[in-house]
Tab-separated table of C-alpha atoms in Angstrom:
chain	number	residue	atom	x	y	z
A	1	MET	CA	117.946	77.817	145.184
A	2	GLN	CA	115.112	74.841	146.142
A	3	LYS	CA	111.648	75.433	144.914
A	4	PHE	CA	109.297	74.002	147.191
A	5	PRO	CA	105.860	72.956	145.803
A	6	MET	CA	102.836	73.794	147.804
A	7	THR	CA	99.288	75.141	147.400
A	8	GLY	CA	97.907	78.877	147.055
A	9	PRO	CA	96.178	78.284	150.630
A	10	GLY	CA	99.494	77.190	151.941
A	11	LEU	CA	101.420	80.331	151.082
A	12	GLU	CA	99.082	82.241	152.241
A	13	ARG	CA	98.650	80.688	155.893
A	14	LEU	CA	103.043	80.897	156.007
A	15	GLU	CA	102.518	84.507	154.371
A	16	ASP	CA	99.824	85.889	157.306
A	17	GLU	CA	102.267	83.698	159.864
A	18	LEU	CA	105.280	86.063	158.443
A	19	ARG	CA	103.263	89.378	158.550
A	20	LYS	CA	101.891	88.450	162.046
A	21	LEU	CA	105.592	87.840	163.508
A	22	LYS	CA	107.066	91.073	161.655
A	23	SER	CA	104.064	93.338	162.673
A	24	GLU	CA	102.696	92.157	166.058
A	25	GLU	CA	105.528	89.365	167.576
A	26	ARG	CA	108.488	91.421	166.596
A	27	PRO	CA	107.812	95.132	168.461
A	28	ALA	CA	106.182	93.312	171.497
A	29	ILE	CA	109.567	91.637	171.923
A	30	ILE	CA	111.164	94.369	171.616
A	31	ARG	CA	108.992	96.475	173.863
A	32	ALA	CA	109.434	93.440	176.475
A	33	ILE	CA	113.074	93.641	176.344
A	34	ALA	CA	113.156	97.335	176.662
A	35	GLU	CA	111.054	96.991	179.929
A	36	ALA	CA	113.278	94.267	180.907
A	37	ARG	CA	116.292	96.368	180.397
A	38	SER	CA	114.743	99.111	182.673
A	39	HIS	CA	114.617	96.944	185.586
A	40	GLY	CA	118.488	97.077	186.274
A	41	ASP	CA	120.536	94.338	186.632
A	42	LEU	CA	120.306	91.869	183.062
A	43	SER	CA	122.543	89.074	184.884
A	44	GLU	CA	119.428	87.988	186.726
A	45	ASN	CA	117.146	89.366	184.871
A	46	ALA	CA	114.536	86.402	183.755
A	47	GLU	CA	112.210	88.470	182.220
A	48	TYR	CA	115.041	90.092	180.040
A	49	HIS	CA	116.575	86.176	179.502
A	50	ALA	CA	113.079	84.748	178.486
A	51	ALA	CA	112.423	87.892	175.809
A	52	ARG	CA	115.742	87.661	174.383
A	53	GLU	CA	115.288	83.848	173.743
A	54	ARG	CA	111.747	84.835	172.298
A	55	GLN	CA	113.228	87.220	170.136
A	56	SER	CA	116.036	84.296	169.119
A	57	PHE	CA	113.272	81.865	168.231
A	58	THR	CA	110.909	84.302	165.912
A	59	GLU	CA	114.045	85.704	164.234
A	60	GLY	CA	115.018	82.558	163.314
A	61	ARG	CA	111.092	81.697	162.489
A	62	ILE	CA	111.264	85.139	160.405
A	63	GLN	CA	114.264	83.682	158.300
A	64	GLU	CA	112.745	80.289	157.879
A	65	LEU	CA	109.778	81.892	156.429
A	66	GLU	CA	111.013	84.530	154.193
A	67	GLU	CA	113.203	81.432	152.798
A	68	ILE	CA	110.493	79.173	152.255
A	69	VAL	CA	107.856	82.170	150.669
A	70	SER	CA	110.667	83.054	148.120
A	71	SER	CA	111.284	79.639	147.101
A	72	ALA	CA	107.579	78.974	146.657
A	73	GLU	CA	106.389	77.119	143.517
A	74	VAL	CA	102.379	77.531	143.708
A	75	ILE	CA	100.688	74.686	142.081
A	76	ASP	CA	97.129	75.196	141.506
A	77	PRO	CA	95.439	71.763	141.949
A	78	ALA	CA	92.135	73.256	139.972
A	79	SER	CA	94.925	73.089	136.992
A	80	LEU	CA	95.133	69.224	137.074
A	81	SER	CA	93.089	66.347	136.352
A	82	GLY	CA	92.779	62.579	135.816
A	83	ASP	CA	92.082	59.748	138.244
A	84	GLN	CA	95.991	59.442	139.003
A	85	VAL	CA	97.594	60.751	142.209
A	86	LYS	CA	99.550	63.911	141.596
A	87	PHE	CA	100.582	66.777	144.220
A	88	GLY	CA	97.337	68.735	145.013
A	89	ALA	CA	94.941	65.505	144.735
A	90	ARG	CA	92.357	64.942	147.233
A	91	VAL	CA	92.587	61.184	147.850
A	92	LYS	CA	89.971	59.203	149.317
A	93	LEU	CA	91.287	56.028	151.227
A	94	VAL	CA	90.309	53.077	153.095
A	95	ASP	CA	92.277	51.224	155.558
A	96	GLU	CA	91.478	47.783	154.284
A	97	GLU	CA	91.712	45.975	157.873
A	98	THR	CA	89.719	48.032	159.504
A	99	ASP	CA	87.376	49.665	156.477
A	100	LYS	CA	87.982	53.065	157.901
A	101	GLU	CA	87.901	55.891	155.360
A	102	ALA	CA	89.995	58.828	155.225
A	103	THR	CA	90.349	61.867	152.858
A	104	TYR	CA	93.622	63.820	152.458
A	105	GLN	CA	95.320	66.427	150.259
A	106	ILE	CA	98.494	65.879	149.105
A	107	VAL	CA	100.352	69.455	150.109
A	108	GLY	CA	103.844	70.505	150.416
A	109	VAL	CA	106.238	70.011	153.472
A	110	TYR	CA	105.510	73.546	155.033
A	111	GLU	CA	101.626	73.080	154.730
A	112	ALA	CA	100.977	69.783	156.008
A	113	ASP	CA	98.677	69.319	159.074
A	114	ILE	CA	97.084	66.073	159.156
A	115	LYS	CA	94.286	67.487	161.698
A	116	GLN	CA	93.593	69.197	158.676
A	117	GLY	CA	93.957	66.241	155.974
A	118	LEU	CA	96.795	68.123	154.459
A	119	LEU	CA	99.394	65.296	153.920
A	120	SER	CA	102.558	66.143	153.310
A	121	ILE	CA	104.589	64.965	149.879
A	122	SER	CA	107.137	63.536	151.885
A	123	SER	CA	105.408	61.036	154.093
A	124	PRO	CA	105.851	57.885	153.259
A	125	LEU	CA	101.518	57.423	152.714
A	126	ALA	CA	101.859	60.427	150.289
A	127	LYS	CA	105.283	58.576	148.275
A	128	SER	CA	103.238	55.509	148.240
A	129	LEU	CA	100.178	56.798	146.514
A	130	ILE	CA	101.825	59.223	144.026
A	131	GLY	CA	100.970	57.696	140.589
A	132	LYS	CA	98.407	55.472	141.751
A	133	SER	CA	95.016	55.468	140.566
A	134	ILE	CA	91.587	54.348	141.744
A	135	GLY	CA	91.479	50.989	142.651
A	136	ASP	CA	94.954	50.679	143.406
A	137	SER	CA	95.872	49.324	147.213
A	138	VAL	CA	98.885	50.707	148.580
A	139	SER	CA	101.039	49.219	151.118
A	140	VAL	CA	102.436	51.610	153.507
A	141	PRO	CA	104.961	50.756	156.443
A	142	ALA	CA	103.984	51.419	159.864
A	143	PRO	CA	104.564	51.245	163.749
A	144	GLY	CA	102.735	48.257	164.362
A	145	GLY	CA	103.442	46.653	160.627
A	146	ASP	CA	102.568	47.620	157.056
A	147	ARG	CA	99.137	48.899	156.724
A	148	THR	CA	97.208	48.393	153.112
A	149	TYR	CA	94.591	50.795	151.577
A	150	GLU	CA	92.420	50.932	148.662
A	151	ILE	CA	92.551	54.237	146.402
A	152	LEU	CA	88.515	55.166	146.354
A	153	GLU	CA	88.506	58.258	144.751
A	154	VAL	CA	90.793	61.205	143.205
A	155	THR	CA	89.769	64.899	143.028
A	156	TYR	CA	91.242	67.852	141.952
A	157	GLY	CA	90.234	71.645	142.927
């Protein structure tokens, strides 16, 4: 079975979503299907078909989350140290072309959220950062051409 590395907070978010789907969403869908059935002919009942579609999506997501949660390998970034970039590191970068700074934490695939500064370990940027140290420059392929970033800071915890 494949293990999915992730941080504790990332696992908690997935467990919360799973709990919500099972305790709130699933019962709401069952009620919606029952109500739609009570309206008679199911062949032309849009509410019934929409509820069944929602049920199918929700059950698929529940299965996916159960698999991820049961295979999660929690890595505590606070237990790591050093100036080399590893999973869980918070990395402060500067774009060498624009001088724009950004900070990202390298996290598991299923907890990534770039708007929150959570960068997937499988992203091109994270892959280029792993193993590098403060002061190193990395080149990352981007749609408009390669981007070069300098690592300013690496922290854990």
